[in-house]
Amino acid sequence: MRFRIINTIIILLLFAGLVLAFFELASFIYVLAFIVFYLLFLLTVSTNVRFNFFVKSFNENPGLNKKQVAITFDDGPVEITLEILKVLAKYKCRAGFFCIGKNIAAKPKIFKEIIKAGHLVGNHTYTHTRKMGALSVSRMIWEIQECNKIVEETAGIKMNLFRPPFGIVSPKTQKALQKTGLQSVGWSIRSFDAVLSSEEIILNRIKKRIKPGAVILLHDNNAKTVKILEQLLVFLEQNNYEVVRPDKLLKINAYS
Ligand SMILES: [Zn+2]
């Protein structure tokens, strides 16, 4: 609501600026520069859940004085998820898996393996459509509810936590979360494991940003993430970091 008022005021001011520029009472360049700046600002806050602009999200535990971090995986469950589970079991770590509803429907056994191993599961929408930013509130609600529904049917649990696909958030996401009662969980370290090809660059990106309370984002539908994970867990062990489940690190409830 607050954003809608501010947004309307800014659009009206920009419109007034354009009118003044048209009558040569203001510099057209300045008005244009402000429009570009405002569009870039909107793009930044709507594609970065970390900024907590449209949605209040749990992205890290900044006040933590213990050397603890959480690791999260998005976009499963798929066959590679089983490899990820093996590595986590080898290092006795518990992580968080934000699963896509249609993948759960396709791989219910793998989904149950995640839960059986003691990891957290969260909602990552039903379809994970690339048009996420353009969805209506009612479609957003459907995406969240369908994902929770398949989890209730498959595993008998009611998930409380939601991770926005691509980190894209808007006032519509906020409304959908209010309606469904889920809480958003973001991240403080984006590995770009789904985008970058070099394992070394990805691993170094993460290592550089590690600090107590950090939440790391990885993808369990990516083959190279298996190797990156093992190297990351070795690094964390060497540096006396403990990997804890995201709900424990963030002090929130995963299920209701
Ligand atoms: Zn995703």
PDB file of C-alpha atoms and ligand atoms in Angstrom:
ATOM      1  CA  MET A   1       0.000   0.000   0.000  1.00  0.00           C
ATOM      2  CA  ARG A   2       2.770   2.391   1.033  1.00  0.00           C
ATOM      3  CA  PHE A   3       4.681   1.538  -2.163  1.00  0.00           C
ATOM      4  CA  ARG A   4       1.603   2.134  -4.325  1.00  0.00           C
ATOM      5  CA  ILE A   5       1.216   5.679  -2.943  1.00  0.00           C
ATOM      6  CA  ILE A   6       4.920   6.509  -3.347  1.00  0.00           C
ATOM      7  CA  ASN A   7       4.934   4.992  -6.847  1.00  0.00           C
ATOM      8  CA  THR A   8       1.893   7.053  -7.888  1.00  0.00           C
ATOM      9  CA  ILE A   9       3.496  10.265  -6.549  1.00  0.00           C
ATOM     10  CA  ILE A  10       6.758   9.559  -8.423  1.00  0.00           C
ATOM     11  CA  ILE A  11       4.907   8.788 -11.685  1.00  0.00           C
ATOM     12  CA  LEU A  12       2.883  12.030 -11.306  1.00  0.00           C
ATOM     13  CA  LEU A  13       6.095  14.018 -10.648  1.00  0.00           C
ATOM     14  CA  LEU A  14       7.754  12.434 -13.681  1.00  0.00           C
ATOM     15  CA  PHE A  15       4.722  13.249 -15.797  1.00  0.00           C
ATOM     16  CA  ALA A  16       4.781  16.859 -14.534  1.00  0.00           C
ATOM     17  CA  GLY A  17       8.511  16.967 -15.343  1.00  0.00           C
ATOM     18  CA  LEU A  18       7.840  15.760 -18.887  1.00  0.00           C
ATOM     19  CA  VAL A  19       5.154  18.437 -19.351  1.00  0.00           C
ATOM     20  CA  LEU A  20       7.519  21.146 -18.041  1.00  0.00           C
ATOM     21  CA  ALA A  21      10.298  19.808 -20.303  1.00  0.00           C
ATOM     22  CA  PHE A  22       7.904  19.918 -23.247  1.00  0.00           C
ATOM     23  CA  PHE A  23       7.350  23.646 -22.616  1.00  0.00           C
ATOM     24  CA  GLU A  24      11.108  24.046 -22.088  1.00  0.00           C
ATOM     25  CA  LEU A  25      10.628  24.944 -18.411  1.00  0.00           C
ATOM     26  CA  ALA A  26      12.756  21.987 -17.270  1.00  0.00           C
ATOM     27  CA  SER A  27      15.705  20.093 -18.694  1.00  0.00           C
ATOM     28  CA  PHE A  28      14.498  17.139 -20.750  1.00  0.00           C
ATOM     29  CA  ILE A  29      17.796  15.304 -20.092  1.00  0.00           C
ATOM     30  CA  TYR A  30      17.329  15.498 -16.280  1.00  0.00           C
ATOM     31  CA  VAL A  31      13.749  14.221 -16.485  1.00  0.00           C
ATOM     32  CA  LEU A  32      14.853  11.373 -18.760  1.00  0.00           C
ATOM     33  CA  ALA A  33      17.790  10.525 -16.456  1.00  0.00           C
ATOM     34  CA  PHE A  34      15.429  10.358 -13.480  1.00  0.00           C
ATOM     35  CA  ILE A  35      13.053   8.047 -15.377  1.00  0.00           C
ATOM     36  CA  VAL A  36      15.953   5.701 -16.237  1.00  0.00           C
ATOM     37  CA  PHE A  37      17.201   5.817 -12.628  1.00  0.00           C
ATOM     38  CA  TYR A  38      13.750   5.006 -11.237  1.00  0.00           C
ATOM     39  CA  LEU A  39      13.257   2.095 -13.676  1.00  0.00           C
ATOM     40  CA  LEU A  40      16.670   0.676 -12.706  1.00  0.00           C
ATOM     41  CA  PHE A  41      15.772   1.036  -9.027  1.00  0.00           C
ATOM     42  CA  LEU A  42      12.495  -0.874  -9.554  1.00  0.00           C
ATOM     43  CA  LEU A  43      14.304  -3.579 -11.510  1.00  0.00           C
ATOM     44  CA  THR A  44      16.900  -3.998  -8.737  1.00  0.00           C
ATOM     45  CA  VAL A  45      14.440  -4.254  -5.825  1.00  0.00           C
ATOM     46  CA  SER A  46      12.061  -6.563  -7.687  1.00  0.00           C
ATOM     47  CA  THR A  47      14.759  -9.045  -8.725  1.00  0.00           C
ATOM     48  CA  ASN A  48      16.608  -9.166  -5.397  1.00  0.00           C
ATOM     49  CA  VAL A  49      14.652 -10.713  -2.549  1.00  0.00           C
ATOM     50  CA  ARG A  50      17.650  -9.791  -0.331  1.00  0.00           C
ATOM     51  CA  PHE A  51      16.709  -6.096  -0.323  1.00  0.00           C
ATOM     52  CA  ASN A  52      13.498  -6.796   1.628  1.00  0.00           C
ATOM     53  CA  PHE A  53      11.772  -4.053  -0.336  1.00  0.00           C
ATOM     54  CA  PHE A  54       8.448  -5.571  -1.402  1.00  0.00           C
ATOM     55  CA  VAL A  55       8.501  -8.641   0.823  1.00  0.00           C
ATOM     56  CA  LYS A  56       9.844  -9.137   4.348  1.00  0.00           C
ATOM     57  CA  SER A  57      12.148 -12.084   3.821  1.00  0.00           C
ATOM     58  CA  PHE A  58      14.451 -14.112   6.079  1.00  0.00           C
ATOM     59  CA  ASN A  59      17.739 -13.926   4.189  1.00  0.00           C
ATOM     60  CA  GLU A  60      20.354 -14.472   6.913  1.00  0.00           C
ATOM     61  CA  ASN A  61      20.855 -14.265  10.670  1.00  0.00           C
ATOM     62  CA  PRO A  62      23.133 -11.226  10.902  1.00  0.00           C
ATOM     63  CA  GLY A  63      23.347 -11.131  14.698  1.00  0.00           C
ATOM     64  CA  LEU A  64      24.603 -14.703  15.067  1.00  0.00           C
ATOM     65  CA  ASN A  65      27.832 -14.984  17.058  1.00  0.00           C
ATOM     66  CA  LYS A  66      28.380 -18.718  16.381  1.00  0.00           C
ATOM     67  CA  LYS A  67      30.178 -19.933  13.264  1.00  0.00           C
ATOM     68  CA  GLN A  68      27.062 -21.403  11.688  1.00  0.00           C
ATOM     69  CA  VAL A  69      25.721 -21.175   8.135  1.00  0.00           C
ATOM     70  CA  ALA A  70      22.815 -22.745   6.239  1.00  0.00           C
ATOM     71  CA  ILE A  71      22.883 -24.301   2.769  1.00  0.00           C
ATOM     72  CA  THR A  72      19.782 -24.274   0.577  1.00  0.00           C
ATOM     73  CA  PHE A  73      18.993 -25.983  -2.730  1.00  0.00           C
ATOM     74  CA  ASP A  74      16.377 -24.789  -5.204  1.00  0.00           C
ATOM     75  CA  ASP A  75      14.529 -26.370  -8.140  1.00  0.00           C
ATOM     76  CA  GLY A  76      14.467 -30.097  -7.221  1.00  0.00           C
ATOM     77  CA  PRO A  77      13.625 -32.810  -6.638  1.00  0.00           C
ATOM     78  CA  VAL A  78      15.394 -34.431  -9.597  1.00  0.00           C
ATOM     79  CA  GLU A  79      17.756 -37.422  -9.948  1.00  0.00           C
ATOM     80  CA  ILE A  80      20.805 -35.265  -9.038  1.00  0.00           C
ATOM     81  CA  THR A  81      19.130 -34.534  -5.689  1.00  0.00           C
ATOM     82  CA  LEU A  82      20.075 -38.082  -4.630  1.00  0.00           C
ATOM     83  CA  GLU A  83      23.767 -37.285  -5.243  1.00  0.00           C
ATOM     84  CA  ILE A  84      23.427 -34.107  -3.179  1.00  0.00           C
ATOM     85  CA  LEU A  85      21.809 -36.136  -0.367  1.00  0.00           C
ATOM     86  CA  LYS A  86      24.756 -38.570  -0.390  1.00  0.00           C
ATOM     87  CA  VAL A  87      27.293 -35.746   0.006  1.00  0.00           C
ATOM     88  CA  LEU A  88      25.268 -34.142   2.819  1.00  0.00           C
ATOM     89  CA  ALA A  89      25.034 -37.529   4.592  1.00  0.00           C
ATOM     90  CA  LYS A  90      28.809 -38.056   4.247  1.00  0.00           C
ATOM     91  CA  TYR A  91      29.459 -34.751   6.070  1.00  0.00           C
ATOM     92  CA  LYS A  92      26.489 -35.210   8.431  1.00  0.00           C
ATOM     93  CA  CYS A  93      24.886 -31.898   7.415  1.00  0.00           C
ATOM     94  CA  ARG A  94      21.281 -30.867   7.231  1.00  0.00           C
ATOM     95  CA  ALA A  95      20.197 -28.427   4.544  1.00  0.00           C
ATOM     96  CA  GLY A  96      17.073 -26.852   3.065  1.00  0.00           C
ATOM     97  CA  PHE A  97      15.409 -27.889  -0.216  1.00  0.00           C
ATOM     98  CA  PHE A  98      12.980 -25.468  -1.853  1.00  0.00           C
ATOM     99  CA  CYS A  99      11.137 -27.771  -4.219  1.00  0.00           C
ATOM    100  CA  ILE A 100       9.055 -27.176  -7.324  1.00  0.00           C
ATOM    101  CA  GLY A 101       5.566 -28.729  -7.029  1.00  0.00           C
ATOM    102  CA  LYS A 102       5.523 -30.365 -10.474  1.00  0.00           C
ATOM    103  CA  ASN A 103       8.943 -31.942  -9.759  1.00  0.00           C
ATOM    104  CA  ILE A 104       7.575 -33.369  -6.486  1.00  0.00           C
ATOM    105  CA  ALA A 105       4.654 -34.836  -8.463  1.00  0.00           C
ATOM    106  CA  ALA A 106       7.165 -36.412 -10.886  1.00  0.00           C
ATOM    107  CA  LYS A 107       9.649 -37.628  -8.232  1.00  0.00           C
ATOM    108  CA  PRO A 108       7.706 -38.275  -5.006  1.00  0.00           C
ATOM    109  CA  LYS A 109      10.177 -40.934  -3.822  1.00  0.00           C
ATOM    110  CA  ILE A 110      13.141 -38.556  -4.043  1.00  0.00           C
ATOM    111  CA  PHE A 111      11.108 -35.894  -2.248  1.00  0.00           C
ATOM    112  CA  LYS A 112      10.412 -38.320   0.595  1.00  0.00           C
ATOM    113  CA  GLU A 113      14.133 -39.216   0.743  1.00  0.00           C
ATOM    114  CA  ILE A 114      14.901 -35.532   1.424  1.00  0.00           C
ATOM    115  CA  ILE A 115      12.512 -35.488   4.378  1.00  0.00           C
ATOM    116  CA  LYS A 116      13.662 -38.903   5.645  1.00  0.00           C
ATOM    117  CA  ALA A 117      17.243 -37.619   5.810  1.00  0.00           C
ATOM    118  CA  GLY A 118      16.101 -34.803   8.126  1.00  0.00           C
ATOM    119  CA  HIS A 119      16.415 -31.884   5.726  1.00  0.00           C
ATOM    120  CA  LEU A 120      13.991 -28.987   5.537  1.00  0.00           C
ATOM    121  CA  VAL A 121      11.599 -28.715   2.604  1.00  0.00           C
ATOM    122  CA  GLY A 122      10.016 -25.483   1.421  1.00  0.00           C
ATOM    123  CA  ASN A 123       7.705 -24.164  -1.281  1.00  0.00           C
ATOM    124  CA  HIS A 124       9.204 -22.963  -4.592  1.00  0.00           C
ATOM    125  CA  THR A 125       5.876 -22.641  -6.484  1.00  0.00           C
ATOM    126  CA  TYR A 126       4.180 -25.357  -8.541  1.00  0.00           C
ATOM    127  CA  THR A 127       5.435 -24.534 -12.045  1.00  0.00           C
ATOM    128  CA  HIS A 128       8.431 -22.185 -11.483  1.00  0.00           C
ATOM    129  CA  THR A 129       7.345 -20.310 -14.597  1.00  0.00           C
ATOM    130  CA  ARG A 130       9.759 -17.827 -16.155  1.00  0.00           C
ATOM    131  CA  LYS A 131       6.869 -15.346 -16.233  1.00  0.00           C
ATOM    132  CA  MET A 132       6.889 -15.171 -12.428  1.00  0.00           C
ATOM    133  CA  GLY A 133       7.160 -11.368 -12.390  1.00  0.00           C
ATOM    134  CA  ALA A 134       4.035 -10.992 -14.547  1.00  0.00           C
ATOM    135  CA  LEU A 135       1.697 -13.321 -12.628  1.00  0.00           C
ATOM    136  CA  SER A 136      -1.524 -12.001 -11.102  1.00  0.00           C
ATOM    137  CA  VAL A 137      -2.069 -12.261  -7.337  1.00  0.00           C
ATOM    138  CA  SER A 138      -4.606 -15.079  -7.826  1.00  0.00           C
ATOM    139  CA  ARG A 139      -2.192 -17.056 -10.049  1.00  0.00           C
ATOM    140  CA  MET A 140       0.604 -16.495  -7.503  1.00  0.00           C
ATOM    141  CA  ILE A 141      -1.695 -17.837  -4.761  1.00  0.00           C
ATOM    142  CA  TRP A 142      -2.467 -20.865  -6.964  1.00  0.00           C
ATOM    143  CA  GLU A 143       1.270 -21.510  -7.488  1.00  0.00           C
ATOM    144  CA  ILE A 144       1.897 -21.494  -3.718  1.00  0.00           C
ATOM    145  CA  GLN A 145      -1.208 -23.480  -2.747  1.00  0.00           C
ATOM    146  CA  GLU A 146      -0.704 -26.185  -5.423  1.00  0.00           C
ATOM    147  CA  CYS A 147       2.878 -26.742  -4.289  1.00  0.00           C
ATOM    148  CA  ASN A 148       1.786 -27.031  -0.640  1.00  0.00           C
ATOM    149  CA  LYS A 149      -1.057 -29.349  -1.676  1.00  0.00           C
ATOM    150  CA  ILE A 150       1.201 -31.874  -3.434  1.00  0.00           C
ATOM    151  CA  VAL A 151       3.510 -31.874  -0.388  1.00  0.00           C
ATOM    152  CA  GLU A 152       0.603 -32.540   1.973  1.00  0.00           C
ATOM    153  CA  GLU A 153      -0.554 -35.388  -0.273  1.00  0.00           C
ATOM    154  CA  THR A 154       2.954 -36.832  -0.684  1.00  0.00           C
ATOM    155  CA  ALA A 155       4.427 -36.410   2.781  1.00  0.00           C
ATOM    156  CA  GLY A 156       1.616 -35.259   5.067  1.00  0.00           C
ATOM    157  CA  ILE A 157       3.305 -32.016   6.129  1.00  0.00           C
ATOM    158  CA  LYS A 158       2.236 -28.390   5.809  1.00  0.00           C
ATOM    159  CA  MET A 159       5.107 -26.189   4.672  1.00  0.00           C
ATOM    160  CA  ASN A 160       5.469 -22.693   6.101  1.00  0.00           C
ATOM    161  CA  LEU A 161       8.392 -21.400   4.098  1.00  0.00           C
ATOM    162  CA  PHE A 162       8.480 -20.027   0.565  1.00  0.00           C
ATOM    163  CA  ARG A 163      11.384 -19.152  -1.689  1.00  0.00           C
ATOM    164  CA  PRO A 164      10.537 -16.822  -4.602  1.00  0.00           C
ATOM    165  CA  PRO A 165      11.770 -18.258  -7.926  1.00  0.00           C
ATOM    166  CA  PHE A 166      14.640 -16.215  -9.423  1.00  0.00           C
ATOM    167  CA  GLY A 167      14.474 -14.009  -6.302  1.00  0.00           C
ATOM    168  CA  ILE A 168      11.716 -12.040  -8.059  1.00  0.00           C
ATOM    169  CA  VAL A 169       9.332 -10.250  -5.705  1.00  0.00           C
ATOM    170  CA  SER A 170       6.648  -7.611  -6.103  1.00  0.00           C
ATOM    171  CA  PRO A 171       3.710  -6.203  -4.115  1.00  0.00           C
ATOM    172  CA  LYS A 172       1.750  -9.120  -5.653  1.00  0.00           C
ATOM    173  CA  THR A 173       4.116 -11.641  -4.016  1.00  0.00           C
ATOM    174  CA  GLN A 174       3.526  -9.934  -0.679  1.00  0.00           C
ATOM    175  CA  LYS A 175      -0.258 -10.181  -1.108  1.00  0.00           C
ATOM    176  CA  ALA A 176      -0.044 -13.865  -2.103  1.00  0.00           C
ATOM    177  CA  LEU A 177       2.095 -14.631   0.963  1.00  0.00           C
ATOM    178  CA  GLN A 178      -0.314 -12.797   3.256  1.00  0.00           C
ATOM    179  CA  LYS A 179      -3.213 -14.762   1.816  1.00  0.00           C
ATOM    180  CA  THR A 180      -1.498 -18.166   2.044  1.00  0.00           C
ATOM    181  CA  GLY A 181       0.253 -17.484   5.366  1.00  0.00           C
ATOM    182  CA  LEU A 182       3.723 -18.530   4.186  1.00  0.00           C
ATOM    183  CA  GLN A 183       6.978 -16.727   5.024  1.00  0.00           C
ATOM    184  CA  SER A 184       9.638 -15.844   2.485  1.00  0.00           C
ATOM    185  CA  VAL A 185      13.168 -17.218   2.850  1.00  0.00           C
ATOM    186  CA  GLY A 186      15.841 -15.669   0.654  1.00  0.00           C
ATOM    187  CA  TRP A 187      19.626 -15.945   0.818  1.00  0.00           C
ATOM    188  CA  SER A 188      22.671 -13.853   1.599  1.00  0.00           C
ATOM    189  CA  ILE A 189      25.064 -15.686  -0.765  1.00  0.00           C
ATOM    190  CA  ARG A 190      23.975 -16.281  -4.356  1.00  0.00           C
ATOM    191  CA  SER A 191      26.375 -18.802  -5.886  1.00  0.00           C
ATOM    192  CA  PHE A 192      25.217 -18.414  -9.505  1.00  0.00           C
ATOM    193  CA  ASP A 193      25.819 -22.183  -9.878  1.00  0.00           C
ATOM    194  CA  ALA A 194      22.988 -22.275 -12.439  1.00  0.00           C
ATOM    195  CA  VAL A 195      24.568 -19.486 -14.506  1.00  0.00           C
ATOM    196  CA  LEU A 196      28.383 -19.629 -14.248  1.00  0.00           C
ATOM    197  CA  SER A 197      30.262 -22.558 -15.787  1.00  0.00           C
ATOM    198  CA  SER A 198      33.487 -22.529 -13.748  1.00  0.00           C
ATOM    199  CA  GLU A 199      33.280 -24.549 -10.527  1.00  0.00           C
ATOM    200  CA  GLU A 200      36.295 -22.652  -9.177  1.00  0.00           C
ATOM    201  CA  ILE A 201      34.713 -19.221  -9.705  1.00  0.00           C
ATOM    202  CA  ILE A 202      31.442 -20.368  -8.123  1.00  0.00           C
ATOM    203  CA  LEU A 203      33.216 -21.852  -5.106  1.00  0.00           C
ATOM    204  CA  ASN A 204      35.378 -18.749  -4.623  1.00  0.00           C
ATOM    205  CA  ARG A 205      32.305 -16.511  -4.821  1.00  0.00           C
ATOM    206  CA  ILE A 206      30.799 -18.443  -1.914  1.00  0.00           C
ATOM    207  CA  LYS A 207      34.018 -18.734   0.141  1.00  0.00           C
ATOM    208  CA  LYS A 208      34.628 -14.974  -0.021  1.00  0.00           C
ATOM    209  CA  ARG A 209      31.180 -14.206   1.356  1.00  0.00           C
ATOM    210  CA  ILE A 210      30.992 -16.779   4.180  1.00  0.00           C
ATOM    211  CA  LYS A 211      30.252 -15.290   7.603  1.00  0.00           C
ATOM    212  CA  PRO A 212      28.257 -16.382  10.678  1.00  0.00           C
ATOM    213  CA  GLY A 213      24.531 -16.508   9.918  1.00  0.00           C
ATOM    214  CA  ALA A 214      24.895 -16.693   6.123  1.00  0.00           C
ATOM    215  CA  VAL A 215      22.383 -18.518   3.927  1.00  0.00           C
ATOM    216  CA  ILE A 216      23.867 -20.020   0.741  1.00  0.00           C
ATOM    217  CA  LEU A 217      21.844 -20.573  -2.430  1.00  0.00           C
ATOM    218  CA  LEU A 218      22.672 -23.580  -4.629  1.00  0.00           C
ATOM    219  CA  HIS A 219      20.651 -25.648  -7.127  1.00  0.00           C
ATOM    220  CA  ASP A 220      20.164 -29.410  -6.800  1.00  0.00           C
ATOM    221  CA  ASN A 221      19.204 -29.737 -10.482  1.00  0.00           C
ATOM    222  CA  ASN A 222      22.755 -28.900 -11.501  1.00  0.00           C
ATOM    223  CA  ALA A 223      25.351 -31.692 -11.874  1.00  0.00           C
ATOM    224  CA  LYS A 224      28.370 -29.517 -11.055  1.00  0.00           C
ATOM    225  CA  THR A 225      26.775 -28.442  -7.778  1.00  0.00           C
ATOM    226  CA  VAL A 226      27.485 -31.950  -6.378  1.00  0.00           C
ATOM    227  CA  LYS A 227      31.248 -31.362  -6.673  1.00  0.00           C
ATOM    228  CA  ILE A 228      30.998 -27.742  -5.532  1.00  0.00           C
ATOM    229  CA  LEU A 229      29.044 -28.851  -2.451  1.00  0.00           C
ATOM    230  CA  GLU A 230      31.679 -31.375  -1.391  1.00  0.00           C
ATOM    231  CA  GLN A 231      34.479 -28.796  -1.723  1.00  0.00           C
ATOM    232  CA  LEU A 232      32.389 -26.231   0.137  1.00  0.00           C
ATOM    233  CA  LEU A 233      31.724 -28.628   3.014  1.00  0.00           C
ATOM    234  CA  VAL A 234      35.461 -29.392   3.288  1.00  0.00           C
ATOM    235  CA  PHE A 235      36.198 -25.637   3.363  1.00  0.00           C
ATOM    236  CA  LEU A 236      33.562 -25.030   6.041  1.00  0.00           C
ATOM    237  CA  GLU A 237      34.877 -27.896   8.150  1.00  0.00           C
ATOM    238  CA  GLN A 238      38.466 -26.593   7.871  1.00  0.00           C
ATOM    239  CA  ASN A 239      37.291 -23.169   8.989  1.00  0.00           C
ATOM    240  CA  ASN A 240      35.281 -24.551  11.922  1.00  0.00           C
ATOM    241  CA  TYR A 241      31.900 -23.635  10.468  1.00  0.00           C
ATOM    242  CA  GLU A 242      28.892 -25.746  11.352  1.00  0.00           C
ATOM    243  CA  VAL A 243      26.157 -26.276   8.732  1.00  0.00           C
ATOM    244  CA  VAL A 244      22.707 -26.110  10.347  1.00  0.00           C
ATOM    245  CA  ARG A 245      19.206 -26.385   8.925  1.00  0.00           C
ATOM    246  CA  PRO A 246      17.919 -23.013   7.657  1.00  0.00           C
ATOM    247  CA  ASP A 247      14.966 -22.963  10.085  1.00  0.00           C
ATOM    248  CA  LYS A 248      17.381 -23.447  12.998  1.00  0.00           C
ATOM    249  CA  LEU A 249      19.756 -20.742  11.726  1.00  0.00           C
ATOM    250  CA  LEU A 250      16.922 -18.269  11.059  1.00  0.00           C
ATOM    251  CA  LYS A 251      14.912 -19.284  14.160  1.00  0.00           C
ATOM    252  CA  ILE A 252      11.658 -19.816  12.235  1.00  0.00           C
ATOM    253  CA  ASN A 253       9.159 -22.667  11.916  1.00  0.00           C
ATOM    254  CA  ALA A 254       9.447 -24.801   8.789  1.00  0.00           C
ATOM    255  CA  TYR A 255       6.040 -26.476   9.183  1.00  0.00           C
ATOM    256  CA  SER A 256       2.704 -25.918  10.887  1.00  0.00           C
TER     257      SER A 256
HETATM  258 ZN    ZN B   1      14.248 -21.645  -8.676  1.00  0.00          ZN
END
